[in-house]
mmCIF file of C-alpha atoms in Angstrom:
data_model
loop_
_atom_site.group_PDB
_atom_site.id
_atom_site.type_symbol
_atom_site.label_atom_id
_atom_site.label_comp_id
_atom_site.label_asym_id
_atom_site.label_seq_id
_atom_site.Cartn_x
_atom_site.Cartn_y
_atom_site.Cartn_z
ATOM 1 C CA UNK A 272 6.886 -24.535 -24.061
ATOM 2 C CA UNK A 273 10.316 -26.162 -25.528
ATOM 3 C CA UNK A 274 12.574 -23.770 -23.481
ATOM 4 C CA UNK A 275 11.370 -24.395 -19.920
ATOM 5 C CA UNK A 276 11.363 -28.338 -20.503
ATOM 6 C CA UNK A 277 15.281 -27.804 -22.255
ATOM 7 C CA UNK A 278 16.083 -25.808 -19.108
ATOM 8 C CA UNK A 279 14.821 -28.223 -16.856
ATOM 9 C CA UNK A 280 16.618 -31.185 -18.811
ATOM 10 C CA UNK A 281 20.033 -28.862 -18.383
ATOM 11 C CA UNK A 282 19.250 -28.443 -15.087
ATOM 12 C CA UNK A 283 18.650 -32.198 -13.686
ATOM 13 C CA UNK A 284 21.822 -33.059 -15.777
ATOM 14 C CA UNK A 285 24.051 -31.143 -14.106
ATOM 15 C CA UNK A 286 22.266 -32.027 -10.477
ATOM 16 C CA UNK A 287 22.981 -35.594 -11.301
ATOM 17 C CA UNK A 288 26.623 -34.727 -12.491
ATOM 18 C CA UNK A 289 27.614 -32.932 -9.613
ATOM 19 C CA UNK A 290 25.225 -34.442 -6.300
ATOM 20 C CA UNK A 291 26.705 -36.845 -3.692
ATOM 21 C CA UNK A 292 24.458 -39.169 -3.459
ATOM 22 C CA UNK A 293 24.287 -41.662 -0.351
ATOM 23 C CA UNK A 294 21.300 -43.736 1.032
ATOM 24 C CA UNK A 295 21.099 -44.315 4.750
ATOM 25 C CA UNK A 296 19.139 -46.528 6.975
ATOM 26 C CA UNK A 297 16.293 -44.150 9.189
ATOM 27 C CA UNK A 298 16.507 -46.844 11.958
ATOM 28 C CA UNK A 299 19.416 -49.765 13.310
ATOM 29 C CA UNK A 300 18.369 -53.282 13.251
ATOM 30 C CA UNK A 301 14.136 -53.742 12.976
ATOM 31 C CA UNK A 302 12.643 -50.258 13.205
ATOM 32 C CA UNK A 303 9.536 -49.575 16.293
ATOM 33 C CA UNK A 304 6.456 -50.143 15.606
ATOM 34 C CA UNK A 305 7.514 -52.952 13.154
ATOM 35 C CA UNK A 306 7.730 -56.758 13.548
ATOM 36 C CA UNK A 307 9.796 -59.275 11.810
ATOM 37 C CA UNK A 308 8.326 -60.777 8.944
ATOM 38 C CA UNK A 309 9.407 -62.387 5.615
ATOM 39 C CA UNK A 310 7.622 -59.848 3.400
ATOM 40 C CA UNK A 311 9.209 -58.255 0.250
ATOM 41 C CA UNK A 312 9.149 -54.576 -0.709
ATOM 42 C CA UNK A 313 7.590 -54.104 -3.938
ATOM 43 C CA UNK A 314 9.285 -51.860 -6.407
ATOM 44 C CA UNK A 315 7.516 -51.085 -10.276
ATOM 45 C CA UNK A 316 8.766 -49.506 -12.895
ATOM 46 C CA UNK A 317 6.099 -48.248 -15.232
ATOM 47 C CA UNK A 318 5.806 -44.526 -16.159
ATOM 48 C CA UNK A 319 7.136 -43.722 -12.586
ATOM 49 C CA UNK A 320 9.051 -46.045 -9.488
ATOM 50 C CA UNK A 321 6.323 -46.934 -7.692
ATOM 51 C CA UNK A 322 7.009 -48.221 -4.226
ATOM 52 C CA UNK A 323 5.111 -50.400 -1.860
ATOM 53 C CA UNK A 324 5.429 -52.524 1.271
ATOM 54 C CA UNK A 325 8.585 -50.787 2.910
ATOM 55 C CA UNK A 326 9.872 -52.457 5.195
ATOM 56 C CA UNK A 327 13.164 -51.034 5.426
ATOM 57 C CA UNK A 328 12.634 -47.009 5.156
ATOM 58 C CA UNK A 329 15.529 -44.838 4.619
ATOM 59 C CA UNK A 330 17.016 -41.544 3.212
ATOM 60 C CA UNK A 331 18.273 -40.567 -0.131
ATOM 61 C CA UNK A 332 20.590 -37.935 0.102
ATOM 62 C CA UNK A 333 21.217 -35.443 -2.313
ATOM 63 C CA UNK A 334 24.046 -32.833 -1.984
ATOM 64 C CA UNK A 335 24.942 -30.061 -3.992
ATOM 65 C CA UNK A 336 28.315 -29.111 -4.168
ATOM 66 C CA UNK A 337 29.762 -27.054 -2.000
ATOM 67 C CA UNK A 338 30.244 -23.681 -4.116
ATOM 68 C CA UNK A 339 26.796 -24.170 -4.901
ATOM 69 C CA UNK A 340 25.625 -24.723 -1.620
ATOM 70 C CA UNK A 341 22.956 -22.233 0.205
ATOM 71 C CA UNK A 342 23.135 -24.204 3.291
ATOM 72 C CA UNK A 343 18.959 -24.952 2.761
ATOM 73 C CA UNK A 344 18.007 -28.881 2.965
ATOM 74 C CA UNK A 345 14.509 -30.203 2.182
ATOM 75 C CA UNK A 346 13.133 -33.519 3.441
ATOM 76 C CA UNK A 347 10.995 -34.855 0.273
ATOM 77 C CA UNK A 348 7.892 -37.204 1.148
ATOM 78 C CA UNK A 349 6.701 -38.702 -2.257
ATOM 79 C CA UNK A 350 2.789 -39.389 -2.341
ATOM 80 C CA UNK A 351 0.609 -42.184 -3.380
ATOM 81 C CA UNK A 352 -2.231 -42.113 -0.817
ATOM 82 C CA UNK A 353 -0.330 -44.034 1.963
ATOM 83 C CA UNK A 354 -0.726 -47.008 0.123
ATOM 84 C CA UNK A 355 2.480 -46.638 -2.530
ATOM 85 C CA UNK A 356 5.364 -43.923 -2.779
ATOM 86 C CA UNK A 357 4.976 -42.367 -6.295
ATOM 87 C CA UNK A 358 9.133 -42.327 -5.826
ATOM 88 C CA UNK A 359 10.843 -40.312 -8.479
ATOM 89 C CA UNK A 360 8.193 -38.008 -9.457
ATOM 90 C CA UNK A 361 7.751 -36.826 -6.344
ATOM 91 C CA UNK A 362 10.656 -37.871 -4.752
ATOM 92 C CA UNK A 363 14.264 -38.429 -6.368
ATOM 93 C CA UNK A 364 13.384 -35.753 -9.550
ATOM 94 C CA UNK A 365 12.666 -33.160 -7.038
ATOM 95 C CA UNK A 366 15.743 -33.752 -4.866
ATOM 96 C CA UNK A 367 17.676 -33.647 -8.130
ATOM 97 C CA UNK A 368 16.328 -29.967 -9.103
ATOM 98 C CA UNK A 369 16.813 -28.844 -5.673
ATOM 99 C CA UNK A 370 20.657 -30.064 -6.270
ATOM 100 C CA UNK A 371 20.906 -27.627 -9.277
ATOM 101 C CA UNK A 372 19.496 -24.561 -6.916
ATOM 102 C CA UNK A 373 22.167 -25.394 -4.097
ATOM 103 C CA UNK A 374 19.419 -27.234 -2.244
ATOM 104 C CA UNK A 375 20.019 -30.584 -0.306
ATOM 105 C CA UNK A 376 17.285 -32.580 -1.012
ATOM 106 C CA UNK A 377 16.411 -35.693 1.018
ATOM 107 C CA UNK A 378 14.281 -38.344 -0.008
ATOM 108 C CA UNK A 379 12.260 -40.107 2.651
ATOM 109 C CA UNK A 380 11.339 -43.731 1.782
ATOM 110 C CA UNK A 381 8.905 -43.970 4.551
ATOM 111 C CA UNK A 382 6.814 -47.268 6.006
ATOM 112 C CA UNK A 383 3.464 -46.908 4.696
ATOM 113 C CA UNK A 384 0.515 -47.673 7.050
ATOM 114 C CA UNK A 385 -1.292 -50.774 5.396
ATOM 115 C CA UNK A 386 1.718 -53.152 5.649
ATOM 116 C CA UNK A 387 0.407 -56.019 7.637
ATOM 117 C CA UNK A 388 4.392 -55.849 10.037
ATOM 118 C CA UNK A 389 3.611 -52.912 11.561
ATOM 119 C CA UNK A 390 2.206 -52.992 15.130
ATOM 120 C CA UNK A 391 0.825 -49.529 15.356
ATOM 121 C CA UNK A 392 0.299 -48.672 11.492
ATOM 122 C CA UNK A 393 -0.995 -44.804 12.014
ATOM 123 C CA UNK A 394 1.989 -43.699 13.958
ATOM 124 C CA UNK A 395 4.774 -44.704 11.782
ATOM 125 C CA UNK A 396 4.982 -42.681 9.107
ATOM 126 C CA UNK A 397 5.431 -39.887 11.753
ATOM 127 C CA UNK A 398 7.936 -41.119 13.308
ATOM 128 C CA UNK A 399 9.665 -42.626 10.334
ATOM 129 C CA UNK A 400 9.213 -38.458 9.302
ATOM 130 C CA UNK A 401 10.297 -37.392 12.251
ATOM 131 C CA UNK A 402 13.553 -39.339 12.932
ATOM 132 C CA UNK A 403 14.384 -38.218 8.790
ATOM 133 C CA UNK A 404 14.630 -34.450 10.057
ATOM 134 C CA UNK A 405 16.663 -35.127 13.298
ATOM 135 C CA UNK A 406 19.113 -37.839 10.781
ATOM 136 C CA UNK A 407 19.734 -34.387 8.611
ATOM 137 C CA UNK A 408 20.004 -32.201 11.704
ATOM 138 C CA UNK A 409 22.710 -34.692 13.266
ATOM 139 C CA UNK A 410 24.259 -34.689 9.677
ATOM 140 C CA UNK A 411 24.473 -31.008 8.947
ATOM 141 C CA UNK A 412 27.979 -30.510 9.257
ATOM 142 C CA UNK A 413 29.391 -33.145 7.632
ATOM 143 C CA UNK A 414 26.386 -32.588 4.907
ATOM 144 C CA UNK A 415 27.197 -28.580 4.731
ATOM 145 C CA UNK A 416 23.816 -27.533 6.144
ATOM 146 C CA UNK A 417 22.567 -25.414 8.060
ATOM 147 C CA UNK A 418 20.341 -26.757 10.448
ATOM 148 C CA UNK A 419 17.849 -24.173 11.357
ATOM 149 C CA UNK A 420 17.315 -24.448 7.801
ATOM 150 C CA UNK A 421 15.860 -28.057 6.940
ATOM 151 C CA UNK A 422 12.096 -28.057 5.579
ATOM 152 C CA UNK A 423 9.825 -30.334 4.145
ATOM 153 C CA UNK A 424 8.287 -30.799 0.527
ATOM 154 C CA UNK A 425 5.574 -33.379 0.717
ATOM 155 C CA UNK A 426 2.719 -34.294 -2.007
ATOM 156 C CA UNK A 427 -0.689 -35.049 -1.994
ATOM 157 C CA UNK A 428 -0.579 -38.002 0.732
ATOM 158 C CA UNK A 429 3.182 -36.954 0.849
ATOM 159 C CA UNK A 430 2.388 -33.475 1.722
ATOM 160 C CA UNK A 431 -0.507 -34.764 4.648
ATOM 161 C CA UNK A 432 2.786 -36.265 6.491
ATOM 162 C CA UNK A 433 4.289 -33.450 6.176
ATOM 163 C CA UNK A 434 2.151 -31.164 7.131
ATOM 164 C CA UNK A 435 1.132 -33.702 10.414
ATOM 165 C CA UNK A 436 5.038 -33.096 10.904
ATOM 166 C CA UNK A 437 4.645 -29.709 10.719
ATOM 167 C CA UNK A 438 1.861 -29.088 13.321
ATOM 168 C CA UNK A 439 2.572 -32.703 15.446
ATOM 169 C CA UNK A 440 6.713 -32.564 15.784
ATOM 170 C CA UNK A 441 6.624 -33.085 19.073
ATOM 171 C CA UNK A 442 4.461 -35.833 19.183
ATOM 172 C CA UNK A 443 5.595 -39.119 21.226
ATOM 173 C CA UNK A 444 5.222 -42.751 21.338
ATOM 174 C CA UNK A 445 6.478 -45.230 24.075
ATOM 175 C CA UNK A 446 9.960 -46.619 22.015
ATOM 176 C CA UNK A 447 13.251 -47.234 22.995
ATOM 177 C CA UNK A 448 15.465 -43.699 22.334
ATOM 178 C CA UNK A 449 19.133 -43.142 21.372
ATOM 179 C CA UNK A 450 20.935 -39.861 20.656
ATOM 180 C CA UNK A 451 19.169 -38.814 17.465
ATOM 181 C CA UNK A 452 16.059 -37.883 19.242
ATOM 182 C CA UNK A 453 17.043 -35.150 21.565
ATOM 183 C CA UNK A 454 17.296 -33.683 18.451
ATOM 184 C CA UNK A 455 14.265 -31.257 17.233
ATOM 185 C CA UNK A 456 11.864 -32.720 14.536
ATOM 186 C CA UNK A 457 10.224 -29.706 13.694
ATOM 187 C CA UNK A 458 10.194 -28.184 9.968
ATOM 188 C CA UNK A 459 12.137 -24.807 9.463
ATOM 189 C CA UNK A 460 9.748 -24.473 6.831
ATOM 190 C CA UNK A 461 6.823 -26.476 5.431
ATOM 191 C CA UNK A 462 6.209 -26.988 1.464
ATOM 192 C CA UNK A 463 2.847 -28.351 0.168
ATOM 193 C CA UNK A 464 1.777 -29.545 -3.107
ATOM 194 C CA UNK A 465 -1.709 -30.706 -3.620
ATOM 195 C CA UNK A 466 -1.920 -31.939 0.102
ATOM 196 C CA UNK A 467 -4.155 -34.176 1.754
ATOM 197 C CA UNK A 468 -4.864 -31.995 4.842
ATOM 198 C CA UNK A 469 -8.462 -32.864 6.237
ATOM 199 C CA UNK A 470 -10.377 -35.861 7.124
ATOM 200 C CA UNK A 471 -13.122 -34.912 7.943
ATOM 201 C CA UNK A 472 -15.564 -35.443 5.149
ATOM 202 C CA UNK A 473 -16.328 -31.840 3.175
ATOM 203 C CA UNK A 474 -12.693 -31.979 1.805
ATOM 204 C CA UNK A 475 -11.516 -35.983 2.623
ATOM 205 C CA UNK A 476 -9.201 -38.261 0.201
ATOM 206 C CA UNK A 477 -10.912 -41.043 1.481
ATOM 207 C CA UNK A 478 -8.444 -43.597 0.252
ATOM 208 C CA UNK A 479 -5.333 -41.583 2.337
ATOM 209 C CA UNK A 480 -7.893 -41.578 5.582
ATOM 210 C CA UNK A 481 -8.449 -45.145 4.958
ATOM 211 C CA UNK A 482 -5.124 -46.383 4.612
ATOM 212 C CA UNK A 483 -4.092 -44.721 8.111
ATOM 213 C CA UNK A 484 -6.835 -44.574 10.680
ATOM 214 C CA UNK A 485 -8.930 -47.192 8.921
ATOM 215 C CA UNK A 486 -12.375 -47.481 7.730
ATOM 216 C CA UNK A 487 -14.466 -46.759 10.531
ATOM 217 C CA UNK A 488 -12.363 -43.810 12.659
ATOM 218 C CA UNK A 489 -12.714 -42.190 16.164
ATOM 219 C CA UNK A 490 -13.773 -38.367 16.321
ATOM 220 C CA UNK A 491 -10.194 -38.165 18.438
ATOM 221 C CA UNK A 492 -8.346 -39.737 15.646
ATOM 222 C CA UNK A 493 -10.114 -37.981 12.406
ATOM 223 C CA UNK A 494 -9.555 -34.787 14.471
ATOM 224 C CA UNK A 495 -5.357 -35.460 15.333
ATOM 225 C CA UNK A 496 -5.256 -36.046 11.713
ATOM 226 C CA UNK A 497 -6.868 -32.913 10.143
ATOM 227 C CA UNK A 498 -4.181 -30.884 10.076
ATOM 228 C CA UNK A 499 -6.046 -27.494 9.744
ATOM 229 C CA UNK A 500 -7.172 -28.067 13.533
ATOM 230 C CA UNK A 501 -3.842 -28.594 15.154
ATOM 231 C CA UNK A 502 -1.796 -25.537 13.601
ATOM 232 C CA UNK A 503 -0.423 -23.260 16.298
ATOM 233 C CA UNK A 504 1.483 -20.036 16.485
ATOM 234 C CA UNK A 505 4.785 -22.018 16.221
ATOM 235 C CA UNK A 506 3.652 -24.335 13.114
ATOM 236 C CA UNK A 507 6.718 -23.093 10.487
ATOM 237 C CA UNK A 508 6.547 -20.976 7.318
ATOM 238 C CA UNK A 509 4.196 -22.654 4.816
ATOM 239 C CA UNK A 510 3.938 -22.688 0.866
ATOM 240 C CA UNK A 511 0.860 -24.123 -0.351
ATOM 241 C CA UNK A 512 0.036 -25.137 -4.379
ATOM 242 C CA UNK A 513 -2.899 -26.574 -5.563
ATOM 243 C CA UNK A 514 -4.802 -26.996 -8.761
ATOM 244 C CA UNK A 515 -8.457 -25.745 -8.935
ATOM 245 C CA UNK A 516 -9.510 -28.286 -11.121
ATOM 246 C CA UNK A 517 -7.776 -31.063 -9.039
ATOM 247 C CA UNK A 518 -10.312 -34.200 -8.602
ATOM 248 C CA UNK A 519 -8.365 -36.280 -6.495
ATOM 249 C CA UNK A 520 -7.831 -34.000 -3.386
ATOM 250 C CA UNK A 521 -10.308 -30.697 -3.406
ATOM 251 C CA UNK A 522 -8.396 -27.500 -3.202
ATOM 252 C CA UNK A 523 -10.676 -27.027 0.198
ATOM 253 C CA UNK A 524 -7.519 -28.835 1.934
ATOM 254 C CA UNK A 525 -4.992 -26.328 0.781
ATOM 255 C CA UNK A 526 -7.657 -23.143 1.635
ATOM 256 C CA UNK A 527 -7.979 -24.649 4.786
ATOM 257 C CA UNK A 528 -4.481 -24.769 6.077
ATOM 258 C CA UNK A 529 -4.143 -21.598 5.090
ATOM 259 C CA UNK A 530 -7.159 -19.909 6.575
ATOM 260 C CA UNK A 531 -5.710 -21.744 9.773
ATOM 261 C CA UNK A 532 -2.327 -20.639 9.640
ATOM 262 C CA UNK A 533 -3.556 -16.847 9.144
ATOM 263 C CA UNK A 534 -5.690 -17.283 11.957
ATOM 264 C CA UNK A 535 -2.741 -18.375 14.139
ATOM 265 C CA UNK A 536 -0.657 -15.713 13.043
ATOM 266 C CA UNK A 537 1.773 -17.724 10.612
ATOM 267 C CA UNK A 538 3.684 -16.645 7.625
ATOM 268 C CA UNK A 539 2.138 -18.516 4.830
ATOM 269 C CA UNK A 540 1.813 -17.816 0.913
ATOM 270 C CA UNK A 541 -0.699 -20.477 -0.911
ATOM 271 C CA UNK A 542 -0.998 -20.286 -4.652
ATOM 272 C CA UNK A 543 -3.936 -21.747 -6.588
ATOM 273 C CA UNK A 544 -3.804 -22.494 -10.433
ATOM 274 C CA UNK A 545 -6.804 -22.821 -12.548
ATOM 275 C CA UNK A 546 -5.408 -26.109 -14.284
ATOM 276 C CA UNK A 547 -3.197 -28.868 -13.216
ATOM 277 C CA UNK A 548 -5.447 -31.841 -11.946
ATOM 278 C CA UNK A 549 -3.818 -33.731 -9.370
ATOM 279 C CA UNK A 550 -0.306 -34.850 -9.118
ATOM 280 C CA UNK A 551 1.209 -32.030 -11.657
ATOM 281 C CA UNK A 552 4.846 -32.813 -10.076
ATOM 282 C CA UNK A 553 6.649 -30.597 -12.083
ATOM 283 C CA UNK A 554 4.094 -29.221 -13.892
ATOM 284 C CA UNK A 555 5.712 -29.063 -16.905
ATOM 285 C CA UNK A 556 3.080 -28.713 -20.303
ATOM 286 C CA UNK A 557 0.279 -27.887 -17.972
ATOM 287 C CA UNK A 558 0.137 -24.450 -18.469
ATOM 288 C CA UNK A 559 0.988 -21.693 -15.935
ATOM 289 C CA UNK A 560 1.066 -24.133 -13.046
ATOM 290 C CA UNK A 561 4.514 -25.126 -14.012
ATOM 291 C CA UNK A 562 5.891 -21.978 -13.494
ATOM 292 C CA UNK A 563 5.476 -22.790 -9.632
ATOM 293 C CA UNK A 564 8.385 -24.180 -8.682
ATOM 294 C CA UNK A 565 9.932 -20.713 -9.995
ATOM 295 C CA UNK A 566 7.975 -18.878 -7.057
ATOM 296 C CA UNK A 567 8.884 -21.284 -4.604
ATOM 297 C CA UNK A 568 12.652 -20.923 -4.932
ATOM 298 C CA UNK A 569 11.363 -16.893 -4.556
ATOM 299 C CA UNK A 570 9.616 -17.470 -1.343
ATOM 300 C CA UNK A 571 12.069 -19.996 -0.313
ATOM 301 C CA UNK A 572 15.142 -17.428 -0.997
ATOM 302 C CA UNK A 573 13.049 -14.421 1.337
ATOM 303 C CA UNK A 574 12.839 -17.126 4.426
#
C-alpha cells in the first residue's frame, strides 16, 4: 500500500514543480444571472478547502510543460452537493496529477445554486460550465492544447454538472454574448466519478436536487435534469466509476447513464468497485478502487 501513495507523493511534487499555474475570471464585470450584492465567499480549511457562496467563479489553470504535453485538457468540477465545492480533493489535487501525465487540468470554481445573488439559480452552474470549456477552447494555443481534445472530470454533484454539460451543451439562456460563445461547449470526452445523475426518486441525492430545482420541482424540470433521459447519439465518450457500497449517491446513477449511452449508441466504459463509499477522490487505502485512476489514463490514452 506504501508504494502507490510514495508514487503518488513523487508524482504531485513534480506537477507542482513544473505546472504554470494562472487563475482567470469565467466572466468581465458582474457575471448573468447574478446581481450585485455585498456577500462574502466563504472559504474553510479543515481536512479539505471547502468553498461556498461564489460569487466570483473562475478557472484554475494547470499546465504541464511542454515536453510533457499530450495536447489533452480536462475541465475539473469539484463536488459538494451544489451547496459547497469540496475544492482540492476534487479539484486542485486532481488538476495537479493530471499535470504529471501531460494533462492540462482546469479547475472550475463555479456559482453554486443556493446563493441568495443569483437571479435564475438552476441555470448557472451550466453556464458558468459552459463558458469554462469555450475559455480553454479560445485558450488552446497559447495553453498548448488541442482543442478537439478538452473533457470534463466532475464528482458526485461535480460530476451531475458535468454530465448536464455533456448531454445539454447547447443549451441557451437570454444573456448578453461576446466572442467566447460562438465557441462550442460540448465535452470531447466526459469523466464521472460517483455522479449525481438522476432526480427522479429510485436513485435521487436529494440534497443536490434540492439545492438546484428546489424542494417542490416540476415533472419538466426533474426530467431536464436527469441526465440518463437527455443522452443522444452525439453525447461524448464517457468513463463512469462508482463504488457499490456508496451511501451517499446509489450506484443506480452511474448504471443508468450507462445503460443510456449504450442504448444511444455511445462509446462508454463504466467501472464499479465493491468498496469505496462515496467521495473516494483518489482512492488511495481503499482497496482496489484506487487503482482507477490507472485505467482512466488507459481509456483516456485509446480516445
Amino acid at each position: 500500500m506504501k508504494k502507490p501513495i510514495l508514487t503518488l507523493i513523487l508524482a504531485l511534487m513534480a506537477a507542482f514543480a513544473h505546472a504554470q499555474v494562472q487563475i482567470l475570471p469565467l466572466w468581465e464585470g458582474t457575471p448573468p444571472l447574478q446581481t450585485q450584492m455585498d456577500l462574502q465567499e466563504e472559504v474553510v480549511y479543515q481536512d479539505i478547502i471547502r468553498i461556498a457562496n461564489v460569487q466570483a467563479p473562475t478557472i484554475e489553470v494547470y499546465l504541464p510543460s511542454k515536453q510533457l504535453s499530450t495536447g489533452q485538457a480536462v475541465v475539473i468540477f469539484p463536488g459538494g452537493g451544489y451547496g459547497i465545492l469540496a475544492y482540492d480533493k476534487e479539484g486542485t489535487d486532481f488538476a495537479k496529477w493530471l499535470n504529471a501525465q501531460g494533462i492540462a487540468g482546469i479547475v472550475v470554481k463555479y456559482r453554486l445554486p443556493i446563493s441568495k445573488s443569483l437571479t435564475d439559480a438552476k441555470e448557472v452552474p451550466l453556464m458558468d460550465a459552459q463558458r469554462a470549456i469555450r475559455l480553454v477552447r479560445q485558450n488552446a494555443a497559447a495553453w498548448n492544447i488541442a482543442p478537439d481534445k478538452v473533457g470534463v472530470l466532475g464528482f458526485s454533484a461535480g460530476g451531475h454538472l458535468a454530465s448536464t454539460l455533456s448531454t445539454q451543451y447547447a443549451h441557451e439562456v437570454e444573456r448578453p454574448k461576446d466572442a467566447v460563445d460562438a465557441l462550442s461547449a460540448r465535452p470531447d470526452f466526459s469523466i464521472l466519478a460517483y455522479p449525481v445523475i438522476s432526480f427522479r426518486d429510485a436513485a435521487v441525492h436529494a440534497g443536490s436536487r434540492k439545492n438546484l430545482i428546489g424542494e417542490n420541482p416540476s415533472q419538466e424540470l426533474l426530467d431536464r435534469f436527469s441526465g440518463e433521459l437527455n443522452v443522444n447519439a452525439q453525447t461524448p465518450p464517457t468513463f463512469l466509476v462508482h463504488a457499490q457500497d456508496d451511501k451517499g449517491v446509489p450506484i443506480e446513477n452511474s448504471l443508468l447513464f450507462y445503460s443510456a449511452l449504450h442504448k444511444n449508441g455511445v462509446k462508454a466504459s463504466l467501472h464499479i468497485y465493491p468498496t469505496g463509499g462515496h467521495g473516494f477522490g483518489f482512492g488511495l487505502g481503499k482497496g482496489s478502487v484506487e487503482t482507477w485512476r490507472d485505467t482512466l489514463l488507459v481509456w483516456m490514452h485509446e480516445l
